Coordinates of N, CA and C in Angstrom, one line a residue:
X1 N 17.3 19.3 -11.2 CA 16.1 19.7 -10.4 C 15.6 18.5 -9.6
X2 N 15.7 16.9 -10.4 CA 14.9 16.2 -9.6 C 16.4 15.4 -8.6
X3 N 15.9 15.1 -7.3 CA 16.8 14.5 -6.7 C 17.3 12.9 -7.2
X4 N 18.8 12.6 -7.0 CA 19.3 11.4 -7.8 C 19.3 10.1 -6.6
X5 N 19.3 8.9 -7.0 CA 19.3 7.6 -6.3 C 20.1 8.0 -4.7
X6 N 21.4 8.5 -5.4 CA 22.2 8.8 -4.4 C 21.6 9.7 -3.2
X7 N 21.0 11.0 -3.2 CA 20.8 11.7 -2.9 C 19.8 11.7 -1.9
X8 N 18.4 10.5 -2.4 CA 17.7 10.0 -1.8 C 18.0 9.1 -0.9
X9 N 19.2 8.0 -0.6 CA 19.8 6.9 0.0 C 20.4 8.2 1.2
X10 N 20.7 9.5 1.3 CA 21.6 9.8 2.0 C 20.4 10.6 3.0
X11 N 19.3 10.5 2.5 CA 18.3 11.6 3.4 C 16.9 10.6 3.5
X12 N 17.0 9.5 4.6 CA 15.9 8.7 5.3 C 14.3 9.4 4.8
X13 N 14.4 11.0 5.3 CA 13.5 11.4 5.6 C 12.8 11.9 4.2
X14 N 13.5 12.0 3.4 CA 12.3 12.6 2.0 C 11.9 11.2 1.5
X15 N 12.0 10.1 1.9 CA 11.6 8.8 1.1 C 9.9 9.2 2.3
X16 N 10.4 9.3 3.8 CA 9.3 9.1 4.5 C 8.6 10.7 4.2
X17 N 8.4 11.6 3.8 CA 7.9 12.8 3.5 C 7.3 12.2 1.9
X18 N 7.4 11.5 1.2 CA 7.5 11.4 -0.2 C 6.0 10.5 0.3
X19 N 6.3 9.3 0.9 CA 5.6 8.1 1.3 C 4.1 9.1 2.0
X20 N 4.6 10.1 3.1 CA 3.5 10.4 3.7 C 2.4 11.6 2.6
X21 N 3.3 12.1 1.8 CA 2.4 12.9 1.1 C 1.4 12.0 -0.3
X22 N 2.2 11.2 -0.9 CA 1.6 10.4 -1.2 C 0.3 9.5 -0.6
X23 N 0.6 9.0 0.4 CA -0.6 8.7 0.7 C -1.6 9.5 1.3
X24 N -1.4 10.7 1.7 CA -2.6 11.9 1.5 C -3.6 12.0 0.6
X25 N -2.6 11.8 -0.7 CA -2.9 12.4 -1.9 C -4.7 11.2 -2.3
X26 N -3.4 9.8 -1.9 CA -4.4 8.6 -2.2 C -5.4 8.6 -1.4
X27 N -5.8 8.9 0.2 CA -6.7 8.9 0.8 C -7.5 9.6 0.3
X28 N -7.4 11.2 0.1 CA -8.2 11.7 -0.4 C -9.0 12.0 -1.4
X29 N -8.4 11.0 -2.5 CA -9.1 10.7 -4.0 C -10.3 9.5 -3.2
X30 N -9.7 8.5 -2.7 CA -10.5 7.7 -1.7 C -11.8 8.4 -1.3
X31 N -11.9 8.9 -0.4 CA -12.5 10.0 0.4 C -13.6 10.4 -0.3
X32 N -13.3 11.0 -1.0 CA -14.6 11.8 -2.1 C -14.6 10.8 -2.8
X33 N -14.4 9.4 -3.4 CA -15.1 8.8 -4.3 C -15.8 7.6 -2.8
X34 N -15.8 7.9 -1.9 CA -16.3 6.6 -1.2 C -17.8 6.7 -1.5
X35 N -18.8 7.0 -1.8 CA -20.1 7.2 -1.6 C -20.6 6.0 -2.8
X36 N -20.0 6.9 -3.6 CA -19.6 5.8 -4.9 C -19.4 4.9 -5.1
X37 N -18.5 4.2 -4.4 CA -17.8 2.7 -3.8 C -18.8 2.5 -3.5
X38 N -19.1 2.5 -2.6 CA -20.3 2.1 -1.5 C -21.7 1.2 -2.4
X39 N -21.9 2.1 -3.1 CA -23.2 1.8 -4.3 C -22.3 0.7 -5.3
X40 N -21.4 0.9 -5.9 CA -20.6 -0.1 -6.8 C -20.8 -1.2 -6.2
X41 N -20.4 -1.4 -4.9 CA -20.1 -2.1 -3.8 C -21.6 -3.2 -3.7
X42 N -22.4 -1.7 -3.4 CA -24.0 -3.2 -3.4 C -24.5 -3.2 -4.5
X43 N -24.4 -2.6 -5.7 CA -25.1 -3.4 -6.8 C -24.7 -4.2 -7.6
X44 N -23.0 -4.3 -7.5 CA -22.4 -4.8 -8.7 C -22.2 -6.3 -7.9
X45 N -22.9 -7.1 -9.5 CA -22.5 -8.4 -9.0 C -21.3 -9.4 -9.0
X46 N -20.6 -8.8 -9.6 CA -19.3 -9.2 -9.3 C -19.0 -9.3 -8.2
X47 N -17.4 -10.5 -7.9 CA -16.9 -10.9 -6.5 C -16.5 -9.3 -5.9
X48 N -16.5 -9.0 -5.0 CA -15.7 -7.6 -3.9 C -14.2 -7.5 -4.8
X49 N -13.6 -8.8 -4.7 CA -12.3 -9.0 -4.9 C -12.2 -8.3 -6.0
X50 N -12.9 -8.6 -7.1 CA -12.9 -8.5 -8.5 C -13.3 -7.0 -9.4
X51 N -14.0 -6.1 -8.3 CA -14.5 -4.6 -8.4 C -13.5 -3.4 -7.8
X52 N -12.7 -4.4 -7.0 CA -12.1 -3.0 -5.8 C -11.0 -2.9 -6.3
X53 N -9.8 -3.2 -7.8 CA -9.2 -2.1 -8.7 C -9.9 -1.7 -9.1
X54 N -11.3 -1.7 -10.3 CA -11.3 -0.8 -10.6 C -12.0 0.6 -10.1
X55 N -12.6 0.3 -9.1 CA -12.7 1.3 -7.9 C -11.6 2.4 -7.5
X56 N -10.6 2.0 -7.4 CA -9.1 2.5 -7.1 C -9.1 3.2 -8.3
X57 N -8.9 2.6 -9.4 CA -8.8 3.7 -10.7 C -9.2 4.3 -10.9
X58 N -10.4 4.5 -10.7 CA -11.7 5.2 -11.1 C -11.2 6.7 -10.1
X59 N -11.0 6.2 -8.6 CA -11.3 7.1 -7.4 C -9.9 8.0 -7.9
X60 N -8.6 7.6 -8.1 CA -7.0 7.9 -8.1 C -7.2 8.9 -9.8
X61 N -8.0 8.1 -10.8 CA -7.9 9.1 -12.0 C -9.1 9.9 -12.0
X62 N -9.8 9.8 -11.0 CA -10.9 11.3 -10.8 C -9.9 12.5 -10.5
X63 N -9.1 12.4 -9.0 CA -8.2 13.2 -8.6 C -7.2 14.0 -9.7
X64 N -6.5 13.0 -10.5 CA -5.7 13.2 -11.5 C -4.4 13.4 -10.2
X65 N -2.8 13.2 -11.1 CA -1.8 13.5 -11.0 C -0.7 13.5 -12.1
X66 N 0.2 14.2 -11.8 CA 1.0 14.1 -13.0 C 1.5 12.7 -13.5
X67 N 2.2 12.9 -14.6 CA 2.6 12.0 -15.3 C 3.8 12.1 -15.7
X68 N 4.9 10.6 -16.0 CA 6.3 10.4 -16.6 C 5.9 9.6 -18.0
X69 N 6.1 9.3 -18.7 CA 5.7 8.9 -20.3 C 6.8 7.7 -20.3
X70 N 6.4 6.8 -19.5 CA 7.1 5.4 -19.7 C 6.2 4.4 -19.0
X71 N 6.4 3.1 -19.6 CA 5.3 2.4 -19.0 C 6.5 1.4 -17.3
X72 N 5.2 1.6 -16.5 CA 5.9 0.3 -15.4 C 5.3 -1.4 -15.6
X73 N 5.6 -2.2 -14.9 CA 6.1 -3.4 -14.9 C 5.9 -3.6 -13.8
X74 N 4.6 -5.1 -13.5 CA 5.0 -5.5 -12.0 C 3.8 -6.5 -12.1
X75 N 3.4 -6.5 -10.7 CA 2.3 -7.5 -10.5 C 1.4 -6.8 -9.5
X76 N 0.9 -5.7 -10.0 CA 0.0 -4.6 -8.9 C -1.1 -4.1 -9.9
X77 N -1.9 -4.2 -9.2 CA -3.1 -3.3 -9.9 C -3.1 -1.9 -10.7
X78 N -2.3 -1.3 -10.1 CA -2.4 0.3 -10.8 C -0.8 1.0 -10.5
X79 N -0.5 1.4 -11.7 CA 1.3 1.6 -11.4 C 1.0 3.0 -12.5
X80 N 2.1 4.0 -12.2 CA 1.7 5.0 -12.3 C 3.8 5.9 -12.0
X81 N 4.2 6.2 -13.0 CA 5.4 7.0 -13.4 C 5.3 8.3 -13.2
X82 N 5.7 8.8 -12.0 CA 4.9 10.3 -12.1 C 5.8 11.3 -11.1
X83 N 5.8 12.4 -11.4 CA 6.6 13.7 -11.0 C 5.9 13.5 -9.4
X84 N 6.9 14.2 -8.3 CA 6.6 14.3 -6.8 C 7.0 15.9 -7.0
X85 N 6.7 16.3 -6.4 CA 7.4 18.0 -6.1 C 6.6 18.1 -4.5
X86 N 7.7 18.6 -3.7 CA 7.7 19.4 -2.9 C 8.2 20.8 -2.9
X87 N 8.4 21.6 -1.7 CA 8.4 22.9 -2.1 C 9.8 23.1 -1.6
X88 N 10.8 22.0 -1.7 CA 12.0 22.4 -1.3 C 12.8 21.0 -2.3
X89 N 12.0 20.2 -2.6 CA 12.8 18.9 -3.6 C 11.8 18.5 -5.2
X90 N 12.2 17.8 -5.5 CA 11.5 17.1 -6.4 C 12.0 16.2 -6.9
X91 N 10.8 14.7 -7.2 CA 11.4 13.3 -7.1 C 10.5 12.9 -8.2
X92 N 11.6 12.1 -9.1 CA 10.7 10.9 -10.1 C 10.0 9.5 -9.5
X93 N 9.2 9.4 -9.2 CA 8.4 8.6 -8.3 C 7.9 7.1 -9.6
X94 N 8.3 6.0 -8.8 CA 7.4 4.9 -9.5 C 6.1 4.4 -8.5
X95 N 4.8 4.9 -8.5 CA 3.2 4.4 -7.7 C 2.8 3.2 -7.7
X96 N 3.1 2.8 -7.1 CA 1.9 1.0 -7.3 C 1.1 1.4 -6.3
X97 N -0.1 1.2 -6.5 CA -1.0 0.9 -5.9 C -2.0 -0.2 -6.0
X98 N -1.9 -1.3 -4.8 CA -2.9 -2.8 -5.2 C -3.9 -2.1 -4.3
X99 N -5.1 -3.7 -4.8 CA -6.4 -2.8 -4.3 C -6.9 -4.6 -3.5
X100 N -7.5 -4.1 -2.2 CA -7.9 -5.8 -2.0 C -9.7 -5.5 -1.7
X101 N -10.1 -6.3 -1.3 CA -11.4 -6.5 -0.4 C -11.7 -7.8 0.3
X102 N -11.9 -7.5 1.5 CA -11.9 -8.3 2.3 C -13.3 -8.3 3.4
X103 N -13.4 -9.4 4.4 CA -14.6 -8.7 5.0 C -14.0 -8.3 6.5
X104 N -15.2 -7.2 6.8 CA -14.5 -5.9 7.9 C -13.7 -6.7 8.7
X105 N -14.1 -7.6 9.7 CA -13.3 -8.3 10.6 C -12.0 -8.8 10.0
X106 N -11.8 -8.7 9.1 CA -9.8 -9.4 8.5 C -9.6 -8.1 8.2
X107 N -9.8 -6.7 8.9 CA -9.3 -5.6 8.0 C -7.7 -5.2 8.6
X108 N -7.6 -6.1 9.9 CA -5.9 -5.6 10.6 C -5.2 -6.3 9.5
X109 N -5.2 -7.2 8.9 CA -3.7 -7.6 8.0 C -4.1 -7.4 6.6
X110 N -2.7 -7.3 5.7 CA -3.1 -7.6 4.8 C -2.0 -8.6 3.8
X111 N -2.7 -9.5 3.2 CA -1.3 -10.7 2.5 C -0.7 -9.9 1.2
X112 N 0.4 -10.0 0.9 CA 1.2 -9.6 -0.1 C 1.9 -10.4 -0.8
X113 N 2.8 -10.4 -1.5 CA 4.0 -11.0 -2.3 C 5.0 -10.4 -2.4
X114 N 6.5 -11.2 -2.5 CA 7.5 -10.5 -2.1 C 7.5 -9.4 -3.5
X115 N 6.3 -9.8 -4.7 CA 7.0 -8.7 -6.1 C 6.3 -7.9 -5.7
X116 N 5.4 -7.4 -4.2 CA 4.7 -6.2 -4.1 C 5.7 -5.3 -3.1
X117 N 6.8 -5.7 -2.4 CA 7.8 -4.8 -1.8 C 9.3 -4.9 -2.0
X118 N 9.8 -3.9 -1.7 CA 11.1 -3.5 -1.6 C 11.4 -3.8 -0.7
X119 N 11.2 -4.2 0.5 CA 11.6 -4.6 1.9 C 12.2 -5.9 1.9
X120 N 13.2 -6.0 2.9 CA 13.6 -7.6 3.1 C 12.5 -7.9 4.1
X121 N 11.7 -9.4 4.0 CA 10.9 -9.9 5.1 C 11.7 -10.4 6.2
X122 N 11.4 -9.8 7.4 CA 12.3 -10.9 8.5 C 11.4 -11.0 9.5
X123 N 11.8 -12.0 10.0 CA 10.2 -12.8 10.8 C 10.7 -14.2 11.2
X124 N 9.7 -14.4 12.4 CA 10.2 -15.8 12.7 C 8.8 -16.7 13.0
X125 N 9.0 -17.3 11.8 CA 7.5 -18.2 11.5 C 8.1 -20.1 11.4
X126 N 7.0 -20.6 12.8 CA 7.3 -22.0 13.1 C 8.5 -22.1 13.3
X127 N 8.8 -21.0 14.5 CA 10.0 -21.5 15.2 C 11.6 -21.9 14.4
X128 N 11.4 -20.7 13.0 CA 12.3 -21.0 12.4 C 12.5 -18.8 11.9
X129 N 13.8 -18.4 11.5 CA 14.1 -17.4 11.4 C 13.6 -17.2 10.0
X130 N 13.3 -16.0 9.3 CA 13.1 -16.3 8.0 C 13.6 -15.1 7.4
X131 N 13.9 -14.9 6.7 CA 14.7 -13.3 5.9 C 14.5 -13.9 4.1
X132 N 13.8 -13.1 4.0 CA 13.1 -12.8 2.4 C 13.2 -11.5 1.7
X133 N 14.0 -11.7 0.5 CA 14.3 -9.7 -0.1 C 12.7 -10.0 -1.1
X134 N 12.2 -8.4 -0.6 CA 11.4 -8.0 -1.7 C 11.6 -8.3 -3.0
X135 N 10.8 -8.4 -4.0 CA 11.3 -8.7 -5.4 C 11.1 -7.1 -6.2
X136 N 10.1 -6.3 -5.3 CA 10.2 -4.8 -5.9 C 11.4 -3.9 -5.9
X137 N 11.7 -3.3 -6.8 CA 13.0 -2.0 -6.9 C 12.9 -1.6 -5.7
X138 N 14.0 -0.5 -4.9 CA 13.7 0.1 -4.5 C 13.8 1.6 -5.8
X139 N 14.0 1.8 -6.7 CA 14.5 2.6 -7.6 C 14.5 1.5 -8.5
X140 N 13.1 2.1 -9.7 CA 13.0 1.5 -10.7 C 13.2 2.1 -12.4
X141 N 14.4 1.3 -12.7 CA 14.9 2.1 -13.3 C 14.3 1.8 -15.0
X142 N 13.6 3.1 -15.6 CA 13.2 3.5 -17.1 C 14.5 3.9 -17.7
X143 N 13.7 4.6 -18.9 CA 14.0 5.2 -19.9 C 14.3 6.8 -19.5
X144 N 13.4 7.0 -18.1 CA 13.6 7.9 -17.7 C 14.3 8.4 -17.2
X145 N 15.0 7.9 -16.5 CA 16.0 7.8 -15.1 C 15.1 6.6 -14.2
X146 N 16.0 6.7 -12.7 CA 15.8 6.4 -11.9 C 14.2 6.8 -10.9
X147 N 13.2 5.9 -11.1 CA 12.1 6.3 -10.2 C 12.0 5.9 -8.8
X148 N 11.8 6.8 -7.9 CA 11.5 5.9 -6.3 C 10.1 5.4 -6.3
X149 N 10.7 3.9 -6.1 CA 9.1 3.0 -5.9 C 8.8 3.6 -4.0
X150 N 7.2 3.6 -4.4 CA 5.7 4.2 -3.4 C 5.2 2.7 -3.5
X151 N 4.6 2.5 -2.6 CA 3.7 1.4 -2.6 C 2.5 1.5 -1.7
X152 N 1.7 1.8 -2.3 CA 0.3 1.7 -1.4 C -0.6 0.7 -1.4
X153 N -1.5 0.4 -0.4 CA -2.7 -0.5 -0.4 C -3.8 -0.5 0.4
X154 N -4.3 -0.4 -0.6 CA -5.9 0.0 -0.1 C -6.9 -1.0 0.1
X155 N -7.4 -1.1 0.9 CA -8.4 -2.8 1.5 C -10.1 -1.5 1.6
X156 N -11.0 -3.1 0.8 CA -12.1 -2.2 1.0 C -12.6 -3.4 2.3
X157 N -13.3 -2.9 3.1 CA -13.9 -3.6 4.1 C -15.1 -3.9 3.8
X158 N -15.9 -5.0 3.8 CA -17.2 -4.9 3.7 C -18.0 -5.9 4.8
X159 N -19.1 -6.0 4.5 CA -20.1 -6.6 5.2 C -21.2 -7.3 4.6
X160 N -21.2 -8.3 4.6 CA -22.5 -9.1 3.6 C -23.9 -8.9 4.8
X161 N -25.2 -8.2 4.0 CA -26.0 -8.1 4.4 C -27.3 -8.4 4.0
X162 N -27.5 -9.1 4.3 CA -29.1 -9.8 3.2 C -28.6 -9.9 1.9
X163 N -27.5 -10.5 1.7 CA -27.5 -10.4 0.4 C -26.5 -9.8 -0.8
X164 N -26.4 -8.6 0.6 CA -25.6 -7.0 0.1 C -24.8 -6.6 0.1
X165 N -23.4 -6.6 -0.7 CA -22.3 -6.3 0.5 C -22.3 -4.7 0.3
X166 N -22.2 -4.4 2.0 CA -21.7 -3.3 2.3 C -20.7 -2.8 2.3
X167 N -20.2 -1.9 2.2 CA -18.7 -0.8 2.2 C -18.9 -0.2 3.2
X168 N -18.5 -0.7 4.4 CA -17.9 0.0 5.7 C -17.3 0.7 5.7
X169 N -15.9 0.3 5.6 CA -14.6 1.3 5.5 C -13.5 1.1 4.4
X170 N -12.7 2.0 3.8 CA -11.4 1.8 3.5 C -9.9 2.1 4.0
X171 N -9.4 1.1 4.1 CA -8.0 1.2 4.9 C -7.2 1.9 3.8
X172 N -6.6 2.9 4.0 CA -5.0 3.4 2.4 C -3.9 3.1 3.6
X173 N -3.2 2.2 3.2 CA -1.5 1.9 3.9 C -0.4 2.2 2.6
X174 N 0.1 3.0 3.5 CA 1.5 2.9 2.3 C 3.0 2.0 3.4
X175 N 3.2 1.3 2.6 CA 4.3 0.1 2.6 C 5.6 0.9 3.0
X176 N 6.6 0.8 3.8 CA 7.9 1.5 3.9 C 8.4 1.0 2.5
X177 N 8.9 2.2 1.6 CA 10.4 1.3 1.3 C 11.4 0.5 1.8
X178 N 12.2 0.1 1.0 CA 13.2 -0.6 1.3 C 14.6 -0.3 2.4
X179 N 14.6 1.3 1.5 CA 15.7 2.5 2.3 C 15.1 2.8 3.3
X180 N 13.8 2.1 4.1 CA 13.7 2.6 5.9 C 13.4 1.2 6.3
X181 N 14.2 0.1 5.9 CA 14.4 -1.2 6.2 C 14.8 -0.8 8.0
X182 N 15.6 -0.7 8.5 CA 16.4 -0.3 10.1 C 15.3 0.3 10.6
X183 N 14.1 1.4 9.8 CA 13.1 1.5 10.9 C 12.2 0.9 11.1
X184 N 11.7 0.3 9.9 CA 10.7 -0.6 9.9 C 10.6 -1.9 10.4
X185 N 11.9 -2.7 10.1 CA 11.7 -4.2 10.4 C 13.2 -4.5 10.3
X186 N 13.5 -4.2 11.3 CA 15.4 -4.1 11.4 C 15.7 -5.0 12.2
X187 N 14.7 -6.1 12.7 CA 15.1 -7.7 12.6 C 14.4 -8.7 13.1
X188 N 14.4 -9.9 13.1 CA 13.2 -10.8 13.5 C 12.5 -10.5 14.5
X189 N 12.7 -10.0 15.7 CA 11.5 -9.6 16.5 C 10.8 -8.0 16.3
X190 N 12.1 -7.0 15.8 CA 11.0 -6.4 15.6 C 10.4 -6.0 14.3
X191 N 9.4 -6.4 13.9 CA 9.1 -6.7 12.6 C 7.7 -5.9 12.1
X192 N 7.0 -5.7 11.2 CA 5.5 -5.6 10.9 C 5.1 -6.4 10.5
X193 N 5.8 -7.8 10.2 CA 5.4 -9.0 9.2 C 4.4 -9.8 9.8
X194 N 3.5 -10.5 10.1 CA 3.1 -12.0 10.4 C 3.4 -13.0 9.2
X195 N 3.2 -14.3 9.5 CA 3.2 -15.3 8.8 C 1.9 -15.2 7.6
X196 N 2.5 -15.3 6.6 CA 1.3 -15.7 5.2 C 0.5 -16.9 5.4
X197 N -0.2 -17.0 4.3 CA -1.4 -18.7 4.3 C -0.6 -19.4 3.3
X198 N 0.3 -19.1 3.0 CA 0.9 -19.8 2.0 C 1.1 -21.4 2.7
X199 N 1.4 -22.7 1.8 CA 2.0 -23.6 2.6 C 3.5 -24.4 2.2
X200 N 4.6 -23.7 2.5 CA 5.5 -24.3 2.0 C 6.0 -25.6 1.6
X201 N 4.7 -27.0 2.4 CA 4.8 -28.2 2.6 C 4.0 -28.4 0.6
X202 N 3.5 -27.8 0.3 CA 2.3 -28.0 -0.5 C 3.4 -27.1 -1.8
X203 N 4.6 -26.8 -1.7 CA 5.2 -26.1 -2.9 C 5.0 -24.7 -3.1
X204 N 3.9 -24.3 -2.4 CA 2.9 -22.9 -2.4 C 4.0 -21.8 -2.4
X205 N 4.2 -20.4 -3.4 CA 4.9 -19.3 -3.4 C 5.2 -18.8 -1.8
X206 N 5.8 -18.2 -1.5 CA 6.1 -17.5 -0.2 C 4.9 -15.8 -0.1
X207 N 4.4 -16.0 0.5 CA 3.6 -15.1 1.2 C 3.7 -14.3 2.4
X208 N 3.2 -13.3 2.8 CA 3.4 -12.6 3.8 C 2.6 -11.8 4.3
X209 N 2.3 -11.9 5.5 CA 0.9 -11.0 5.8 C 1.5 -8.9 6.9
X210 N 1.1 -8.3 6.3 CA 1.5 -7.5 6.7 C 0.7 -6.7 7.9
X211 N 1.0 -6.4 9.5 CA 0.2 -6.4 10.7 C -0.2 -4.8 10.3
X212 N -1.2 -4.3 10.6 CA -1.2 -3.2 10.3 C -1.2 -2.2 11.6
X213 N -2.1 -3.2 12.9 CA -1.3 -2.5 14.4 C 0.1 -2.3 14.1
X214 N 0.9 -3.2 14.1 CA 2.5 -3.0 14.1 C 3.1 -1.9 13.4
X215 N 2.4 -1.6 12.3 CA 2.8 -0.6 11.4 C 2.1 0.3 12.4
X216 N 1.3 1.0 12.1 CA 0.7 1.8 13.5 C 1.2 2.2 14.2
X217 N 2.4 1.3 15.3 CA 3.2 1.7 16.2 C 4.0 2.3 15.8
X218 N 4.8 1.6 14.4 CA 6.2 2.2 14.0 C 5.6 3.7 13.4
X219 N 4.3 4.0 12.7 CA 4.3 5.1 12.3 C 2.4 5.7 12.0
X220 N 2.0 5.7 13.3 CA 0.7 6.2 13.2 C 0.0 6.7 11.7
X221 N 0.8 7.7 10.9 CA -0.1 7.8 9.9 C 0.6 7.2 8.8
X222 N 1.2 6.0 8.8 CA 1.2 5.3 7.9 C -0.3 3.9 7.8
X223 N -1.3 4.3 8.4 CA -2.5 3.3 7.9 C -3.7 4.5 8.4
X224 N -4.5 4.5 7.2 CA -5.6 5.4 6.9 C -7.0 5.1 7.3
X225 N -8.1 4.9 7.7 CA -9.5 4.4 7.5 C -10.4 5.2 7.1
X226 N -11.0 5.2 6.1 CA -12.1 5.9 5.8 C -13.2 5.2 5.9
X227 N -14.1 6.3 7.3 CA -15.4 5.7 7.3 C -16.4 6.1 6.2
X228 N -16.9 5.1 5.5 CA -17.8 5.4 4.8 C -19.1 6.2 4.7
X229 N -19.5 6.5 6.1 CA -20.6 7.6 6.4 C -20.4 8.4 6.9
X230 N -18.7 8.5 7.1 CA -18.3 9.9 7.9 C -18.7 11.3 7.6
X231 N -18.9 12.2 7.6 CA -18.8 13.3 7.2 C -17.4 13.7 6.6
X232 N -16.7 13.8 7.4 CA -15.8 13.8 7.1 C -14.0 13.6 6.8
X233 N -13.2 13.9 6.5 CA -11.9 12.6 6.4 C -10.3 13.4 7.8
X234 N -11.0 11.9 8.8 CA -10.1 12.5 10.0 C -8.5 11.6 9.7
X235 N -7.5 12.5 9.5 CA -6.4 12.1 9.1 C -5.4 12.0 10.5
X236 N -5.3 11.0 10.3 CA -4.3 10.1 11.3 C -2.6 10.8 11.6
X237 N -2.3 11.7 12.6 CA -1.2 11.7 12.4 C 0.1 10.3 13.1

């Protein structure tokens, strides 16, 4: 019933059908808990940074989705083993979903680590070439079988106001896999990467900041915004 490693490697398009329904799924748990956020957002005194997983939890297990009965493994906020079905396939899916907050004006990028993607990095930072493999699966493999790693990220935007911070917007990006490496970033110049803050003079991890215009280009509704006083949730094709 459920489709195999193989099976997925030979058809581009259900990784990107898998990717796009997924993050439907996540905007719209988003969406209806934004009001919510918003109030979390100005009363809680905790850092932004420090509130906006468990925001994501809160908003993703209101929704609910199915479940696989094995635990994942990583360095993301919220990971999640769980059945995909469409109405022509069905896929064992591994979810990560990280959560950032940032303030509104930094909301085009966002920094990662290579153990948050499956992608090779290629980019050319300080006039030097650079090619970096993700340290994420692309297929992470349980007890279960074989899962297809999802990777989403959600940035909350905010605004410090008297004091306050505001919840403007939330961005939901889901990350290409690895298996649409040739359409996404199939080589130094054409890339979605920028350079991280990392400083490799200083010993600093390797970092990487992901453009979210550039993603945009390669795939319009691969980056989401929800306005926080919208009425209602206008989906990007």
């Amino acid at each position: 019933m459920f489709l195999t490693p193989e099976q997925i490697e030979q058809n581009p398009e259900i990784v990107e059908s898998v990717e796009r329904a997924t993050l439907r799924m996540v905007t719209q748990a988003l969406f209806l808990y934004r009001h919510t956020a918003a109030e979390i957002f100005a009363r809680e005194p905790d850092l932004p940074s420090d509130i906006a997983e468990d925001i994501t939890r809160e908003a993703v297990d209101t929704l609910g989705m199915s479940r696989i009965g094995v635990r994942l493994f990583g360095k993301i906020d919220y990971k999640r083993a769980r059945y995909h079905f469409n109405s022509s396939y069905a896929v064992q899916q591994a979810l990560f979903i990280d959560s950032k907050a940032e303030h509104y004006n930094a909301r085009e990028t966002i920094t990662l680590q290579l153990t948050q993607t499956s992608m090779q990095v290629m980019q050319q930072r300080s006039q030097q070439l650079i090619q970096e493999q993700g340290k994420l699966p692309i297929f992470v493999q349980t007890d279960a079988g074989s899962l297809l790693s999802t990777t989403i990220f959600i940035k909350y935007n905010y605004l410090e106001q008297e004091g306050i911070n505001r919840l403007i917007s939330i961005s939901v990006i889901a990350l290409p896999n690895g298996l649409l490496q040739e359409r996404y970033n199939p080589s130094y110049k054409d890339t979605v990467w920028l350079a991280g803050r990392d400083s490799p003079q200083r010993g600093e991890k390797f970092r990487v900041r992901l453009s979210l215009p550039r993603l945009r280009r390669k795939a319009r509704w691969r980056v989401q915004e929800i306005l926080v006083d919208a009425p209602a949730l206008a989906w990007q094709e």
